[in-house]
Short mmCIF file of C-alpha atoms and ligand atoms in Angstrom, two decimals:
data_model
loop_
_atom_site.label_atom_id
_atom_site.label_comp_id
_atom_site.label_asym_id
_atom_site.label_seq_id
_atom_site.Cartn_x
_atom_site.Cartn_y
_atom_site.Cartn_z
CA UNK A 73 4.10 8.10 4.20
CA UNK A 74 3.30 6.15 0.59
CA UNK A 75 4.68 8.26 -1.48
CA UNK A 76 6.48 5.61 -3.84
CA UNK A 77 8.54 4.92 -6.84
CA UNK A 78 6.45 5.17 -10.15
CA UNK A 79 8.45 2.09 -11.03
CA UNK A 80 7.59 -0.24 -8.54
CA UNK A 81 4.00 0.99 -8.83
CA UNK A 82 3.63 0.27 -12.71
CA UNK A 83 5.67 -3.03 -12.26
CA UNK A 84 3.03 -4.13 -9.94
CA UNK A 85 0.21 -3.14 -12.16
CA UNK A 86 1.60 -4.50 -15.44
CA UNK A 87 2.47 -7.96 -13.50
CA UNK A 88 -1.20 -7.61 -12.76
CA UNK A 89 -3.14 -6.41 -15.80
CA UNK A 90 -4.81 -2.87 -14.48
CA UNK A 91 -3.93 0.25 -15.38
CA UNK A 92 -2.95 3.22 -12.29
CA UNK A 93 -4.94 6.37 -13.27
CA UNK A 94 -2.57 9.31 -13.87
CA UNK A 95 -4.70 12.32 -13.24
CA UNK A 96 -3.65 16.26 -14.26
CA UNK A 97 -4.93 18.74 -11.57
CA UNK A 98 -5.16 21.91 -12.27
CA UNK A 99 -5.93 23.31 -8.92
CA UNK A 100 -6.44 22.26 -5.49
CA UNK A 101 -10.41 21.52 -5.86
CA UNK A 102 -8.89 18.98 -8.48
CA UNK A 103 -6.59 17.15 -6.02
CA UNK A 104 -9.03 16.76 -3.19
CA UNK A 105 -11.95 15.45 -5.59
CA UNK A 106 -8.97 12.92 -7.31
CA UNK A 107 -7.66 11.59 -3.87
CA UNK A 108 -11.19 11.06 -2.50
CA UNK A 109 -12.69 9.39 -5.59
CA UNK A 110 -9.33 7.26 -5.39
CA UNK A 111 -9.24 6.25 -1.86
CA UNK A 112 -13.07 5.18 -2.52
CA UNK A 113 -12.09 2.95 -5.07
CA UNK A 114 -8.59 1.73 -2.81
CA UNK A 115 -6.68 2.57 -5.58
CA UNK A 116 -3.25 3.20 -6.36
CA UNK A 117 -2.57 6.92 -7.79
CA UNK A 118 -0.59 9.26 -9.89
CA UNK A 119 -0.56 12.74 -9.12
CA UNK A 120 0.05 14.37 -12.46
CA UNK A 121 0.54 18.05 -13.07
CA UNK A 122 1.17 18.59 -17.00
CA UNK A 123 3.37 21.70 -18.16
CA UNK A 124 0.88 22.67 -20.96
CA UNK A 125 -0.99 23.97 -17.99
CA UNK A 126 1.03 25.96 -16.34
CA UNK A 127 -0.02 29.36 -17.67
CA UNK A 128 -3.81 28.23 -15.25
CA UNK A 129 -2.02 27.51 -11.88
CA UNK A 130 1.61 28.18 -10.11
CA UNK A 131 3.20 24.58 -10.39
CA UNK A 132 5.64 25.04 -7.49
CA UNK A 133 2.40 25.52 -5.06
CA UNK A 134 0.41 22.74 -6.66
CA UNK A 135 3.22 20.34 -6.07
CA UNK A 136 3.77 21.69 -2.88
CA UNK A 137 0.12 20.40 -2.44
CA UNK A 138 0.48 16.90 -3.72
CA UNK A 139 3.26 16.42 -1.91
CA UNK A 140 1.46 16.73 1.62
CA UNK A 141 -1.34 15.10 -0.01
CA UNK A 142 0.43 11.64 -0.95
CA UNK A 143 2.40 11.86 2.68
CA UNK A 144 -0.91 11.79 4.35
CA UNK A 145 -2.90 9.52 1.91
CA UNK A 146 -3.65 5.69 2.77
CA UNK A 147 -2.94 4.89 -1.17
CA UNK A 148 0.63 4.66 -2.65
CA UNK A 149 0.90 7.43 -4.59
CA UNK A 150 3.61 8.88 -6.97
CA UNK A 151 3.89 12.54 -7.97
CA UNK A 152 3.95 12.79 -12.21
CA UNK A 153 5.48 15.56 -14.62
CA UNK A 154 3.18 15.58 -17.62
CA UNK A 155 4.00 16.52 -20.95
CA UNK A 156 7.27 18.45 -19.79
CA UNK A 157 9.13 19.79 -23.09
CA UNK A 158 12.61 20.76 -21.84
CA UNK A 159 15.67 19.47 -19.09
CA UNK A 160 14.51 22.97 -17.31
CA UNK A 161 11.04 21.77 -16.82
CA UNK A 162 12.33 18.31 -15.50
CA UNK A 163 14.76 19.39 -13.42
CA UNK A 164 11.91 21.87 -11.63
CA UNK A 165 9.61 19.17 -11.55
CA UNK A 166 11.71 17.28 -9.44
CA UNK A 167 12.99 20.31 -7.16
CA UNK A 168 9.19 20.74 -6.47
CA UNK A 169 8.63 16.91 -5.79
CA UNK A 170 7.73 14.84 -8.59
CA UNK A 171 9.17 11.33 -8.49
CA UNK A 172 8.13 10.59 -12.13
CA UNK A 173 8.59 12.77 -15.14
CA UNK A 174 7.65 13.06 -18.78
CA UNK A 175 10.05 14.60 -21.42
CA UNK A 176 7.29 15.04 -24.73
CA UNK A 177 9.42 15.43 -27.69
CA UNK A 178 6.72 13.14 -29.86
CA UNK A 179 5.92 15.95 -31.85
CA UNK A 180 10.13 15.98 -33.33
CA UNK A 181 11.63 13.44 -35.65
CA UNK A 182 12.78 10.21 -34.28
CA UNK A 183 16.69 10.76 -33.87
CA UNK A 184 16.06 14.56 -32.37
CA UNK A 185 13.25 12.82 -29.88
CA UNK A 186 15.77 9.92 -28.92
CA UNK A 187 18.35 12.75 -28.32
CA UNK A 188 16.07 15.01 -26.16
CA UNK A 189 14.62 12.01 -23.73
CA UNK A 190 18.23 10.58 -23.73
CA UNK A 191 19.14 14.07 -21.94
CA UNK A 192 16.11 13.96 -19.65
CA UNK A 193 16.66 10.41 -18.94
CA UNK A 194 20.54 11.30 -18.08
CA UNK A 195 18.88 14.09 -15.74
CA UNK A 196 16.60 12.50 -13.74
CA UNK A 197 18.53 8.69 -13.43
CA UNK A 198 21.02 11.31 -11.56
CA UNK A 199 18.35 11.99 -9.60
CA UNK A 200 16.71 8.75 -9.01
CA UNK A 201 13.72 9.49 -10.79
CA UNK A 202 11.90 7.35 -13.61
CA UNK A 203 11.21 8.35 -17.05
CA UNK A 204 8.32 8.28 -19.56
CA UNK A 205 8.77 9.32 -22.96
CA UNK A 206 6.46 9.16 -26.14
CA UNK A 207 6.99 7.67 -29.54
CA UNK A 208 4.34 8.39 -31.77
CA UNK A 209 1.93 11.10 -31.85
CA UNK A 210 -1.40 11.40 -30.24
CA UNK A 211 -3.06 14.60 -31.34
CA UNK A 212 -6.43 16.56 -29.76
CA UNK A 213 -9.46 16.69 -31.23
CA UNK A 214 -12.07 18.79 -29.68
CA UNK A 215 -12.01 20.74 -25.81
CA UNK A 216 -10.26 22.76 -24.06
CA UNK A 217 -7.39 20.22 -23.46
CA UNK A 218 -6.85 19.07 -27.24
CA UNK A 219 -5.94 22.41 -29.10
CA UNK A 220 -2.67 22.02 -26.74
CA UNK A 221 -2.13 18.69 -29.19
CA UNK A 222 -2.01 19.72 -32.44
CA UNK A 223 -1.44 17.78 -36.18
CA UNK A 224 -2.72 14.44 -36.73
CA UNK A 225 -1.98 11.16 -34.89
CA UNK A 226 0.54 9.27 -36.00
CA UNK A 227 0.60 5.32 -34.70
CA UNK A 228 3.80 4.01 -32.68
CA UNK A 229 5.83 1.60 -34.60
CA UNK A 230 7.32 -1.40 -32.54
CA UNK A 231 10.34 -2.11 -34.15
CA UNK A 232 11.05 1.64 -34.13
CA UNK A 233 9.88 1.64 -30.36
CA UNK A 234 12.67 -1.32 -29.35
CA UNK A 235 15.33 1.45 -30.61
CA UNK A 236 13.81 4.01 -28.92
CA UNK A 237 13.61 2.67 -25.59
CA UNK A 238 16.97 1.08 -26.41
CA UNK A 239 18.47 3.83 -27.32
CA UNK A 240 17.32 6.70 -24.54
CA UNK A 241 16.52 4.65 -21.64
CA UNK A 242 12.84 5.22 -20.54
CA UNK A 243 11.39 3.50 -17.69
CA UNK A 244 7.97 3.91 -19.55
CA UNK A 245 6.70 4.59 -23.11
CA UNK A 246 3.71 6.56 -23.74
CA UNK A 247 2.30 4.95 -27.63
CA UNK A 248 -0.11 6.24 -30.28
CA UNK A 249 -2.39 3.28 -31.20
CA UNK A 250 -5.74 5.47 -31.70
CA UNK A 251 -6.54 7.54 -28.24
CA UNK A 252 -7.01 11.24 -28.67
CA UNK A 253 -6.55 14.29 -26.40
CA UNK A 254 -9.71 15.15 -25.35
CA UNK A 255 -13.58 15.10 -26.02
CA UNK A 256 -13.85 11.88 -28.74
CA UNK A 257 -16.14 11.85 -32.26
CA UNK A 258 -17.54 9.16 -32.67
CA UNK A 259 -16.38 5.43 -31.22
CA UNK A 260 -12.64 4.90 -30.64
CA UNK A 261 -11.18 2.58 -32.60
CA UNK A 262 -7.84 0.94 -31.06
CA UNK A 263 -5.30 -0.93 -32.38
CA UNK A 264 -4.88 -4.02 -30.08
CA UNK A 265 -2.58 -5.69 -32.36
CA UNK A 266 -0.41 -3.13 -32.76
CA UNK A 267 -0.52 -2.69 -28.56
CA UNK A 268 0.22 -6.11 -28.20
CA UNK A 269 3.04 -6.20 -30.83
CA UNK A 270 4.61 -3.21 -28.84
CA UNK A 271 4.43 -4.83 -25.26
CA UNK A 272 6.31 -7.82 -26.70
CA UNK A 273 9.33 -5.79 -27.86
CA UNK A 274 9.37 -3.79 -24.63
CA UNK A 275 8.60 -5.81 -22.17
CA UNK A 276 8.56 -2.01 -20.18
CA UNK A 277 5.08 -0.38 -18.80
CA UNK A 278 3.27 1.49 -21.36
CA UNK A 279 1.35 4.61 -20.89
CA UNK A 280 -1.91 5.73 -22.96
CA UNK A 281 -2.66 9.48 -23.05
CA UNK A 282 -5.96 10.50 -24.24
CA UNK A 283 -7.59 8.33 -21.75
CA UNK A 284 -10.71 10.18 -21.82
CA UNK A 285 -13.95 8.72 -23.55
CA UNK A 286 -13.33 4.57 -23.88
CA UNK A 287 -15.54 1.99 -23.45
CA UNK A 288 -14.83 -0.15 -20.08
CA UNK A 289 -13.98 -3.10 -22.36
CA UNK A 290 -11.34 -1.25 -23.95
CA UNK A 291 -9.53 -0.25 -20.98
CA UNK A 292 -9.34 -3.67 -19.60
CA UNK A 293 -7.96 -4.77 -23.35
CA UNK A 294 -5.19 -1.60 -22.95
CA UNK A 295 -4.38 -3.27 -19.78
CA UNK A 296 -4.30 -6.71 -20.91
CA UNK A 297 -1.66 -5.03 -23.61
CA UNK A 298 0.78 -4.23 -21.26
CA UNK A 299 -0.59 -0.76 -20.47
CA UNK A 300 -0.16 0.37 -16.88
CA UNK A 301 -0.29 3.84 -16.71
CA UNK A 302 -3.82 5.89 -18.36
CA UNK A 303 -3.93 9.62 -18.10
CA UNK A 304 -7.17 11.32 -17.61
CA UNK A 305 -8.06 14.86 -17.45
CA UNK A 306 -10.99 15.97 -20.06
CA UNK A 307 -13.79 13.87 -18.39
CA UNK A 308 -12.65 14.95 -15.08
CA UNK A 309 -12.55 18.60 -15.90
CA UNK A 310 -15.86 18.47 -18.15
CA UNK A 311 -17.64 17.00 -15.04
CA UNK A 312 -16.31 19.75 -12.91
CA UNK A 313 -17.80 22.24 -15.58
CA UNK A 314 -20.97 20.58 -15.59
CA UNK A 315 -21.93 21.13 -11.91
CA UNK A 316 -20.48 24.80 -11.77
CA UNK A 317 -22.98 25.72 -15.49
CA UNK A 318 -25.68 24.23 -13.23
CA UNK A 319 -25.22 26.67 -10.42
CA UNK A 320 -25.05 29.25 -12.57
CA UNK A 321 -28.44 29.12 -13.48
CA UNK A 322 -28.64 30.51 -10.06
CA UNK A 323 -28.55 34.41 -10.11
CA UNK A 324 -27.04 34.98 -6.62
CA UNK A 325 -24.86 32.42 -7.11
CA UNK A 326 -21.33 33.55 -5.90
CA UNK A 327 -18.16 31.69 -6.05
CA UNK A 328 -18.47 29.57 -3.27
CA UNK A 329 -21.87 28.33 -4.45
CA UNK A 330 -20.58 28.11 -8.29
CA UNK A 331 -18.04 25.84 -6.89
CA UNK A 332 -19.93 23.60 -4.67
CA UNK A 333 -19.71 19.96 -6.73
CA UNK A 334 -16.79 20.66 -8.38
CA UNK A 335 -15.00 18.50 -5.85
CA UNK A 336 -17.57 15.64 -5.44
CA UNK A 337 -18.12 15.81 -9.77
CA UNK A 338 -14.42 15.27 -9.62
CA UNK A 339 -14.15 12.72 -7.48
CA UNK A 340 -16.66 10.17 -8.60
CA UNK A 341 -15.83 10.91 -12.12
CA UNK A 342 -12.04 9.64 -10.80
CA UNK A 343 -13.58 6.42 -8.73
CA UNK A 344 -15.61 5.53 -12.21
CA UNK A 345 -12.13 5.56 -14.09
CA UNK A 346 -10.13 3.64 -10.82
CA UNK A 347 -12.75 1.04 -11.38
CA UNK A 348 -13.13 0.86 -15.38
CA UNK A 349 -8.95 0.94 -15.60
CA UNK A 350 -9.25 -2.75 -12.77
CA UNK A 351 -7.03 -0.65 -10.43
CA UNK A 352 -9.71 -0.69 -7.83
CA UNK A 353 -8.89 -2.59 -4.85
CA UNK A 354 -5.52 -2.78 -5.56
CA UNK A 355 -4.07 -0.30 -2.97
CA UNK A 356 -2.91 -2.47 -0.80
CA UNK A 357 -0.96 -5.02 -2.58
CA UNK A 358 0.00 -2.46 -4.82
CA UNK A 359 1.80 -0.18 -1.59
CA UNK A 360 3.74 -3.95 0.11
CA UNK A 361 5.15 -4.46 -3.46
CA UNK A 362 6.41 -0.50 -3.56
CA UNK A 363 9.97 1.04 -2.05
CA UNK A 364 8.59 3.80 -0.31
CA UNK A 365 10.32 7.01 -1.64
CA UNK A 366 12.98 8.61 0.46
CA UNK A 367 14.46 12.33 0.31
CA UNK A 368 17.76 12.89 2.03
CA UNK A 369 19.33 15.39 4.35
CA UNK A 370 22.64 16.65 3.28
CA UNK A 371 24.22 18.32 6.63
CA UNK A 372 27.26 20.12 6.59
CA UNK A 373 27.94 21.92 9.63
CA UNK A 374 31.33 23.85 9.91
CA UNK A 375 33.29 25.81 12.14
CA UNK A 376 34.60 29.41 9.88
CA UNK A 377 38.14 30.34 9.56
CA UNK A 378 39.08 32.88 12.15
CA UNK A 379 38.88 36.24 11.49
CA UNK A 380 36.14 36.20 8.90
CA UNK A 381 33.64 38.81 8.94
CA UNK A 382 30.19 38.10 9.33
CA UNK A 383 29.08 39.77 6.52
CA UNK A 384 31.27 37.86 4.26
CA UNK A 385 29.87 34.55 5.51
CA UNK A 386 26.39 36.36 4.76
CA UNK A 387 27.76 36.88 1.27
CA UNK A 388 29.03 33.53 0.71
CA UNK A 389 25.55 31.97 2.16
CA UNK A 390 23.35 34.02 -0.25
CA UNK A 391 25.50 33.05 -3.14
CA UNK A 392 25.35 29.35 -2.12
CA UNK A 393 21.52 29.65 -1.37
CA UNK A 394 20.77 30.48 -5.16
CA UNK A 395 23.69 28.49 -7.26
CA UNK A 396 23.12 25.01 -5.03
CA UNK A 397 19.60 25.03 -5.69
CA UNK A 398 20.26 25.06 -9.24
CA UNK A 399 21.69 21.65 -9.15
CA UNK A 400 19.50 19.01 -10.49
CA UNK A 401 17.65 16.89 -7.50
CA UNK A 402 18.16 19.86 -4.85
CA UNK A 403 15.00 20.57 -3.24
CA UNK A 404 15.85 23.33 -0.75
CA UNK A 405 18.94 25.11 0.63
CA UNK A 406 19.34 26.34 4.32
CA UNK A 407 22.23 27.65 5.80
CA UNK A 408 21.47 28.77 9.48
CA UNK A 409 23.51 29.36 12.87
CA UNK A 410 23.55 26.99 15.71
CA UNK A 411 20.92 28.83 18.52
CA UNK A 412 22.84 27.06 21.59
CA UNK A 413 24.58 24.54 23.31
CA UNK A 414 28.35 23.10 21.88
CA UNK A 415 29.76 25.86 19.82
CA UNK A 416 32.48 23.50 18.06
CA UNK A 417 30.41 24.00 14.36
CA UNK A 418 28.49 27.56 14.98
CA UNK A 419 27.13 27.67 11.54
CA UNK A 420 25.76 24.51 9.18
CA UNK A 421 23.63 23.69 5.73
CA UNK A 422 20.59 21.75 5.16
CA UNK A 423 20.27 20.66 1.73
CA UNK A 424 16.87 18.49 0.78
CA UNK A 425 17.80 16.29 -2.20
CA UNK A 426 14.90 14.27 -3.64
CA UNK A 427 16.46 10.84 -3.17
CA UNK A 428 19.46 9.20 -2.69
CA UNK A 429 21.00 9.09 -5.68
CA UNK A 430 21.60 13.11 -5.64
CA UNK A 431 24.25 12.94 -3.16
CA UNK A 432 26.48 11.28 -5.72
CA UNK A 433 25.29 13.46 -8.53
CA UNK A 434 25.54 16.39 -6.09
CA UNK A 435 29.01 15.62 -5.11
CA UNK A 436 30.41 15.68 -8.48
CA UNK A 437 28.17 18.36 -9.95
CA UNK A 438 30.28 21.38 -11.65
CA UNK A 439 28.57 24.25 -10.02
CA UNK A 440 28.63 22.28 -6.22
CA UNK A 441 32.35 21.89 -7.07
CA UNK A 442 32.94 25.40 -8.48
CA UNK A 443 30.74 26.85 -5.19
CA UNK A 444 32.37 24.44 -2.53
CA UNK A 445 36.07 24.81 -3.49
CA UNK A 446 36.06 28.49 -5.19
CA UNK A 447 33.92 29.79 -2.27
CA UNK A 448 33.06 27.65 0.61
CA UNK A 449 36.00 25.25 1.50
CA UNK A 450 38.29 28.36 1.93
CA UNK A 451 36.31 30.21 4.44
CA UNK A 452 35.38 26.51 6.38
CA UNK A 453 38.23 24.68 7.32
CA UNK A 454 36.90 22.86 10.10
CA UNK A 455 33.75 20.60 8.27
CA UNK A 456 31.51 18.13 9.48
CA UNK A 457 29.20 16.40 7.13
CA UNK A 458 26.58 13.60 6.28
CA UNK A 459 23.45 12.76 4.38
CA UNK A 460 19.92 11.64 6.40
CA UNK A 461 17.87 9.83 4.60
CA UNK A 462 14.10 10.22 5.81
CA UNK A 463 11.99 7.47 6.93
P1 13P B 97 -7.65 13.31 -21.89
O1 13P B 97 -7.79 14.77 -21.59
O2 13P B 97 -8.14 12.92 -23.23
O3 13P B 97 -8.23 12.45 -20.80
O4 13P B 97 -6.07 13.00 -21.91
C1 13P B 97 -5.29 13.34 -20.81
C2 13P B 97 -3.83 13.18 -21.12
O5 13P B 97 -3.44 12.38 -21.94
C3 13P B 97 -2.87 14.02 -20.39
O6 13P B 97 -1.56 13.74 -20.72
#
């Protein structure tokens, strides 16, 4: 089951000078071509779904997807928000199973970015999960993916980067220091010193967006520099494009046929990248220096106050159902009768928190409180609980 923590994963790679790909799919073609061209190269993955493309795909069903997908894959894998621009969209990233999110509030001036990623850092350290913000801006210049990045770049600062990451917490900073989103003009031209300036006052992984369109040299310098996370999507989906214009040439060509490559373009495009960013290989030693990442069973099974009608326990379940799920780090709510056997707790809950860390946060959350005293507690005298965590 490596499906790991995002920090141990870019602690390994920054001890070790490569870079993990961070890949945005943007369908399910996308995720088989990006875990094949990955396990060719034995390399450790991230999973990334970014929230400026959620108006393509349903982002509950694509991480759905992933998750199974990193359960079942060889590689250690870790399951990435991208770009998310509000708590809302963190706190749904991790009910749908991302173990590493992104709060983007680059675009905003320094003191309202430090307070935005302070909140989403508060919000998902409650949860257990890491946090990458941006300082800086790195702005799009040509293809489908860069008119979501618009305005001018604007370089990350180091001294102003110590205060940031001082200041909100991050586990990772994503820096300007000359990528672009999307298709590149011309040859890149990267500020190394700058990079290197940065990864001395941080001493914390750094993440390059725009990864699209380097030379190989210059990803092994961003990786020298401290960089451990790249994220890739424009080459990936322009090779996808490629093969399905092809087949298009062909006049009874119907979706299937359009289609065809898209998931082998995909996945050598990713192996090329694995292999360019030095994280090829790595799988292994990457996944023994990783905590695997654990979800936990809440239980609560409980025996109802006499007298109650069923339909009022109905009542009280459906409320519970929708408010618990609300709280940030709850995955899923059951609540369920016993089928058979001992009838000393007839009726019980099931709630899937994304890691340990929510039972605390759970406990002590207002709306668990206001539902558990206010609704549940009085009808369930007779309680029986405790927290599995899954292994
Ligand atoms: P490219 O599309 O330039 O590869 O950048 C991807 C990215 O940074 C997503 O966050």
């Amino acid at each position: 089951m490596p499906l790991v923590d995002m920090r141990d994963l870019l602690a390994h790679a920054r001890r070790h000078r490569y870079a993990v790909g961070a890949f945005d799919l943007v369908g399910l073609e996308f995720l088989e071509g990006i875990l094949r061209g990955a396990e060719r190269a034995a390399a450790p993955l991230i999973l990334s779904v970014a929230e400026s493309h959620f108006r393509h795909f349903d982002p509950e069903l694509a991480l759905a997807a992933c998750v199974v997908a990193a359960r079942r894959s060889p590689l250690p894998v870790a399951i990435h928000l991208d770009h998310g621009t509000d708590l809302e969209a963190v706190r749904r990233g991790i009910a749908h199973g991302c173990n590493g999110v992104m709060l983007d509030a680059s675009h905003l001036p320094f003191a309202d970015n430090v307070a935005h990623t302070r909140a989403a850092v508060e919000l998902a350290h409650a949860c257990g999960v890491p946090v990458e913000g941006e300082l800086g801006y790195v702005a799009g210049v040509e293809g489908e993916d860069a008119e979501l990045h618009p305005g001018e770049i604007r370089y990350t600062e180091p001294d102003e980067a110590r205060r940031f990451v001082e200041a909100t917490g991050v586990d990772f900073l994503a820096v300007s220091v000359g990528t672009v989103h999307g298709r590149l003009r011309g040859t890149p031209r990267l500020d190394l010193d700058r990079l290197a300036a940065i990864d001395r006052a941080l001493g914390i992984p750094l993440v390059i967006h725009g990864g699209t369109g380097l030379a190989p040299e210059q990803y092994r310098a961003l990786a020298e520099r401290g960089v451990a996370k790249i994220n890739y999507f424009t080459a990936l989906a322009d090779a996808a494009a490629a093969t399905v214009r092809e087949r298009a040439a062909e006049a009874e060509a119907g979706w299937l046929v359009l289609h065809r490559e898209v998931r082998e373009a995909i996945a050598t495009e990713t192996e090329r990248a694995c292999r360019m960013f030095g994280a090829a290989g790595r799988a292994a030693e990457a996944l023994a220096a990783c905590r695997p990442w654990r979800e936990v069973m809440h239980l609560v099974l409980y025996r109802p106050r006499p007298g109650i009608a069923e339909a009022e326990l109905a009542a009280m379940a459906d409320e519970g159902r929708r408010r618990l799920a609300e709280v940030p780090g709850v995955r899923e709510v059951f609540h369920g009768r016993r089928i058979a056997g001992r009838d000393d707790y007839p009726f019980g809950w099931v709630v899937r928190f994304a890691a340990p860390a929510v039972i605390d946060t759970y406990r002590h959350h207002p709306v668990h409180v206001a539902f558990a005293d206010g609704r549940f507690r009085p009808l369930a005298p007779e309680r029986l609980s405790l927290d599995l965590e899954t292994w």
